């Protein structure tokens, strides 16, 4: 059973539905690879998954995790060592994306000084929105429990609030009765 008070688990409900027809999936912050593994295990034949991270440590961890699990041979994986905004603008410029995910903040178990930056995250989302397929989805987990995370979430929330309603459905999910500023989830869908 999925814990509805856990943003990371709750988004799986959305991912599971999208993965039934997804051809191109982008993990814009692949971290230690757990989200990418979840997606790869549910990918249909011919799906191409991209894992992006600015830290080589994250790319290596993700590659090791996926290699140690049996991923279908007809699912392809590409790892990109770069910031998510630059990778989407330069290396995925011609892709049509069905699902793109972000797990903001810092690499679990890594250097807490290396964190996602609001302007790069917004630029990556803008690039992703331009490449999103019809009914394509973007999920973003934000972590308001730190000063930097709270600031990034407020900037993100402000940007997403102003997206054109005729073009995108935008939702914000957050736990109501939890302490310690738990992670919050933003969901975007192209109309």
XYZ file of N, CA, C and O in Angstrom, residues 15-112:
392
model
N 2.943 7.930 -11.957
C 3.934 7.293 -12.820
C 3.413 5.981 -13.400
O 3.598 5.707 -14.579
N 2.791 5.166 -12.549
C 2.322 3.857 -12.996
C 1.357 3.986 -14.174
O 1.404 3.198 -15.118
N 0.528 4.983 -14.120
C -0.435 5.188 -15.206
C 0.266 5.656 -16.494
O -0.019 5.173 -17.581
N 1.195 6.605 -16.359
C 1.891 7.148 -17.529
C 2.811 6.100 -18.162
O 2.924 6.029 -19.388
N 3.449 5.276 -17.334
C 4.432 4.315 -17.853
C 3.799 3.260 -18.764
O 4.498 2.627 -19.541
N 2.496 3.089 -18.726
C 1.830 2.112 -19.584
C 1.950 2.468 -21.059
O 1.865 1.600 -21.923
N 2.162 3.769 -21.358
C 2.250 4.191 -22.760
C 3.478 5.059 -23.055
O 3.650 5.520 -24.177
N 4.343 5.265 -22.080
C 5.483 6.184 -22.245
C 6.546 5.610 -23.186
O 6.916 4.447 -23.100
N 7.026 6.480 -24.064
C 8.137 6.139 -24.954
C 9.443 6.768 -24.502
O 10.508 6.192 -24.689
N 9.359 7.985 -23.936
C 10.550 8.693 -23.459
C 10.265 9.198 -22.052
O 9.275 9.891 -21.810
N 11.159 8.844 -21.134
C 11.034 9.214 -19.729
C 12.347 9.835 -19.285
O 13.428 9.324 -19.586
N 12.244 10.950 -18.551
C 13.434 11.663 -18.097
C 13.405 11.808 -16.587
O 12.464 12.373 -16.026
N 14.442 11.291 -15.932
C 14.660 11.564 -14.515
C 15.683 12.690 -14.487
O 16.874 12.468 -14.708
N 15.222 13.899 -14.249
C 16.063 15.092 -14.362
C 17.013 15.273 -13.185
O 17.883 16.142 -13.224
N 16.834 14.475 -12.144
C 17.703 14.522 -10.953
C 17.854 13.089 -10.453
O 17.264 12.711 -9.449
N 18.657 12.290 -11.138
C 18.615 10.842 -10.885
C 19.170 10.415 -9.534
O 18.871 9.317 -9.083
N 19.940 11.258 -8.862
C 20.384 10.922 -7.505
C 21.007 9.545 -7.426
O 21.868 9.199 -8.213
N 20.535 8.729 -6.481
C 21.076 7.384 -6.305
C 20.383 6.343 -7.173
O 20.692 5.162 -7.088
N 19.433 6.768 -8.003
C 18.855 5.892 -9.008
C 17.590 5.139 -8.619
O 17.054 4.384 -9.423
N 17.065 5.362 -7.425
C 15.896 4.594 -6.991
C 14.645 4.914 -7.813
O 13.895 3.999 -8.175
N 14.419 6.188 -8.112
C 13.273 6.552 -8.946
C 13.448 6.006 -10.359
O 12.505 5.488 -10.960
N 14.646 6.109 -10.879
C 14.921 5.615 -12.235
C 14.724 4.100 -12.303
O 14.162 3.591 -13.277
N 15.145 3.388 -11.276
C 14.926 1.944 -11.233
C 13.428 1.636 -11.208
O 12.966 0.755 -11.938
N 12.681 2.357 -10.401
C 11.234 2.157 -10.330
C 10.621 2.314 -11.725
O 9.798 1.504 -12.152
N 11.030 3.360 -12.422
C 10.497 3.618 -13.762
C 10.953 2.558 -14.766
O 10.168 2.097 -15.587
N 12.217 2.173 -14.699
C 12.758 1.177 -15.633
C 12.053 -0.166 -15.466
O 11.798 -0.867 -16.453
N 11.709 -0.525 -14.245
C 11.008 -1.782 -13.993
C 9.593 -1.777 -14.565
O 9.007 -2.826 -14.800
N 9.041 -0.590 -14.801
C 7.680 -0.466 -15.317
C 7.635 -0.011 -16.771
O 6.557 0.191 -17.331
N 8.807 0.160 -17.362
C 8.874 0.656 -18.742
C 8.392 -0.408 -19.722
O 8.654 -1.595 -19.559
N 7.692 0.059 -20.744
C 7.219 -0.858 -21.769
C 8.310 -1.065 -22.819
O 9.297 -0.317 -22.872
N 8.117 -2.031 -23.656
C 9.082 -2.358 -24.705
C 9.379 -1.130 -25.561
O 8.473 -0.447 -26.004
N 10.660 -0.852 -25.766
C 11.081 0.256 -26.611
C 11.189 1.590 -25.901
O 11.593 2.586 -26.505
N 10.851 1.650 -24.632
C 10.938 2.909 -23.880
C 12.403 3.314 -23.704
O 13.271 2.465 -23.503
N 12.656 4.604 -23.804
C 14.002 5.140 -23.583
C 13.954 6.002 -22.332
O 13.168 6.945 -22.263
N 14.803 5.681 -21.358
C 14.890 6.434 -20.117
C 16.203 7.203 -20.068
O 17.253 6.674 -20.444
N 16.110 8.454 -19.616
C 17.285 9.293 -19.428
C 17.441 9.574 -17.936
O 16.465 9.920 -17.265
N 18.660 9.451 -17.448
C 18.988 9.832 -16.074
C 19.979 10.972 -16.116
O 21.078 10.823 -16.662
N 19.591 12.104 -15.555
C 20.438 13.308 -15.577
C 20.853 13.645 -14.150
O 20.029 13.609 -13.235
N 22.104 13.994 -13.976
C 22.534 14.536 -12.684
C 23.811 15.343 -12.878
O 24.622 15.022 -13.744
N 23.963 16.357 -12.048
C 25.129 17.237 -12.127
C 26.346 16.623 -11.423
O 27.469 17.045 -11.644
N 26.090 15.597 -10.602
C 27.178 14.961 -9.864
C 27.506 13.590 -10.458
O 26.624 12.753 -10.604
N 28.776 13.365 -10.752
C 29.205 12.080 -11.297
C 28.956 10.962 -10.295
O 28.623 9.832 -10.683
N 29.048 11.266 -9.014
C 28.774 10.275 -7.974
C 27.346 9.738 -8.121
O 27.098 8.543 -7.974
N 26.411 10.614 -8.429
C 25.014 10.208 -8.611
C 24.852 9.342 -9.857
O 24.155 8.319 -9.826
N 25.498 9.729 -10.938
C 25.428 8.946 -12.179
C 25.981 7.540 -11.923
O 25.360 6.542 -12.298
N 27.138 7.463 -11.269
C 27.752 6.162 -10.985
C 26.853 5.305 -10.102
O 26.668 4.115 -10.362
N 26.285 5.895 -9.056
C 25.388 5.148 -8.157
C 24.164 4.639 -8.913
O 23.732 3.502 -8.721
N 23.607 5.493 -9.750
C 22.427 5.105 -10.527
C 22.747 3.973 -11.494
O 21.985 3.008 -11.617
N 23.875 4.099 -12.188
C 24.267 3.055 -13.133
C 24.471 1.720 -12.421
O 24.001 0.682 -12.892
N 25.145 1.751 -11.274
C 25.386 0.523 -10.509
C 24.079 -0.110 -10.060
O 23.907 -1.328 -10.154
N 23.145 0.713 -9.575
C 21.864 0.195 -9.106
C 21.094 -0.461 -10.252
O 20.566 -1.566 -10.104
N 21.036 0.209 -11.389
C 20.286 -0.353 -12.508
C 20.969 -1.597 -13.086
O 20.291 -2.531 -13.488
N 22.300 -1.615 -13.096
C 23.015 -2.792 -13.609
C 22.853 -3.990 -12.686
O 22.870 -5.130 -13.143
N 22.686 -3.742 -11.390
C 22.541 -4.849 -10.440
C 21.123 -5.411 -10.409
O 20.846 -6.393 -9.738
N 20.223 -4.784 -11.141
C 18.849 -5.262 -11.264
C 18.602 -5.658 -12.710
O 19.224 -5.140 -13.631
N 17.714 -6.579 -12.900
C 17.426 -7.060 -14.249
C 16.417 -6.152 -14.930
O 15.220 -6.261 -14.704
N 16.927 -5.276 -15.756
C 16.083 -4.388 -16.545
C 15.903 -5.032 -17.917
O 16.854 -5.569 -18.492
N 14.707 -4.982 -18.440
C 14.431 -5.598 -19.734
C 15.403 -5.091 -20.793
O 15.725 -3.896 -20.841
N 15.854 -5.992 -21.638
C 16.831 -5.638 -22.680
C 16.263 -4.674 -23.704
O 17.010 -3.950 -24.358
N 14.941 -4.649 -23.860
C 14.334 -3.765 -24.852
C 13.987 -2.390 -24.288
O 13.304 -1.603 -24.914
N 14.497 -2.086 -23.091
C 14.374 -0.755 -22.488
C 15.766 -0.143 -22.507
O 16.719 -0.747 -22.023
N 15.901 1.052 -23.099
C 17.230 1.656 -23.191
C 17.400 2.768 -22.164
O 16.449 3.452 -21.798
N 18.636 2.912 -21.713
C 18.996 3.896 -20.695
C 20.147 4.754 -21.191
O 21.112 4.243 -21.760
N 20.037 6.054 -20.972
C 21.125 6.982 -21.276
C 21.329 7.854 -20.048
O 20.374 8.424 -19.519
N 22.572 7.959 -19.608
C 22.900 8.822 -18.473
C 23.607 10.068 -18.992
O 24.447 9.984 -19.880
N 23.242 11.205 -18.427
C 23.823 12.483 -18.836
C 24.364 13.188 -17.602
O 23.611 13.490 -16.668
N 25.671 13.442 -17.608
C 26.328 14.141 -16.509
C 26.354 15.640 -16.834
O 27.230 16.125 -17.539
N 25.346 16.346 -16.332
C 25.213 17.777 -16.602
C 24.091 18.310 -15.717
O 23.380 17.541 -15.073
N 23.907 19.627 -15.694
C 22.764 20.191 -14.974
C 21.513 19.887 -15.803
O 21.578 19.772 -17.031
N 20.374 19.760 -15.119
C 19.163 19.361 -15.843
C 18.727 20.391 -16.876
O 18.207 20.020 -17.923
N 18.945 21.664 -16.616
C 18.542 22.679 -17.594
C 19.378 22.585 -18.870
O 18.843 22.621 -19.983
N 20.685 22.430 -18.725
C 21.552 22.323 -19.910
C 21.321 21.015 -20.654
O 21.298 20.986 -21.888
N 21.141 19.926 -19.931
C 20.924 18.631 -20.573
C 19.652 18.653 -21.416
O 19.640 18.180 -22.551
N 18.584 19.214 -20.865
C 17.324 19.271 -21.609
C 17.420 20.194 -22.816
O 16.856 19.907 -23.867
N 18.151 21.289 -22.678
C 18.275 22.248 -23.782
C 19.191 21.745 -24.890
O 18.914 21.942 -26.071
N 20.276 21.054 -24.510
C 21.299 20.710 -25.490
C 21.315 19.250 -25.929
O 21.589 18.958 -27.087
N 21.061 18.331 -25.009
C 21.224 16.916 -25.337
C 19.901 16.193 -25.576
O 19.888 15.122 -26.153
N 18.806 16.764 -25.139
C 17.499 16.168 -25.380
C 16.626 17.121 -26.193
O 15.404 17.075 -26.121
N 17.256 17.965 -26.978
C 16.529 19.036 -27.656
C 15.476 18.546 -28.647
O 14.508 19.233 -28.909
N 15.642 17.345 -29.187
C 14.687 16.853 -30.183
C 13.745 15.779 -29.641
O 12.956 15.223 -30.400
N 13.808 15.494 -28.354
C 12.967 14.449 -27.773
C 11.551 14.951 -27.482
O 11.347 16.125 -27.174
N 10.595 14.055 -27.573
C 9.232 14.302 -27.118
C 9.088 13.471 -25.849
O 9.191 12.245 -25.881
N 8.879 14.142 -24.731
C 8.930 13.498 -23.419
C 7.515 13.187 -22.924
O 6.647 14.058 -22.927
N 7.322 11.962 -22.471
C 6.030 11.540 -21.927
C 5.959 11.727 -20.411
O 4.893 12.026 -19.876
N 7.079 11.538 -19.739
C 7.143 11.708 -18.289
C 8.500 12.269 -17.926
O 9.529 11.761 -18.386
N 8.494 13.322 -17.120
C 9.736 13.885 -16.598
C 9.563 14.063 -15.102
O 8.522 14.551 -14.648
N 10.571 13.655 -14.343
C 10.477 13.747 -12.889
C 11.658 14.526 -12.318
O 12.755 14.513 -12.862
N 11.378 15.212 -11.233
C 12.394 15.941 -10.483
C 12.260 15.568 -9.016
O 11.152 15.543 -8.483
N 13.371 15.310 -8.372
C 13.425 15.118 -6.929
C 14.462 16.135 -6.455
O 15.666 15.893 -6.541
N 13.987 17.294 -6.016
C 14.860 18.435 -5.749
C 15.675 18.267 -4.470
O 15.495 17.323 -3.718
N 16.575 19.215 -4.245
C 17.379 19.205 -3.029
C 18.782 18.697 -3.295
O 19.379 18.988 -4.324
N 19.284 17.910 -2.345
C 20.654 17.397 -2.443
C 20.648 15.881 -2.574
O 19.648 15.213 -2.309
N 21.785 15.352 -2.990
C 21.956 13.916 -3.156
C 21.952 13.240 -1.790
O 22.786 13.564 -0.944
N 21.024 12.320 -1.546
C 21.024 11.613 -0.260
C 22.366 10.922 -0.029
O 22.868 10.205 -0.897
N 22.977 11.207 1.098
C 24.284 10.647 1.408
C 25.432 11.414 0.778
O 26.589 11.044 0.930
N 25.116 12.497 0.077
C 26.146 13.286 -0.604
C 26.406 14.605 0.097
O 25.974 14.844 1.225
N 27.095 15.477 -0.593
C 27.442 16.806 -0.090
C 26.196 17.686 -0.076
O 25.630 17.977 -1.125
N 25.786 18.127 1.106
C 24.582 18.945 1.232
C 24.765 20.363 0.700
O 23.791 21.105 0.600
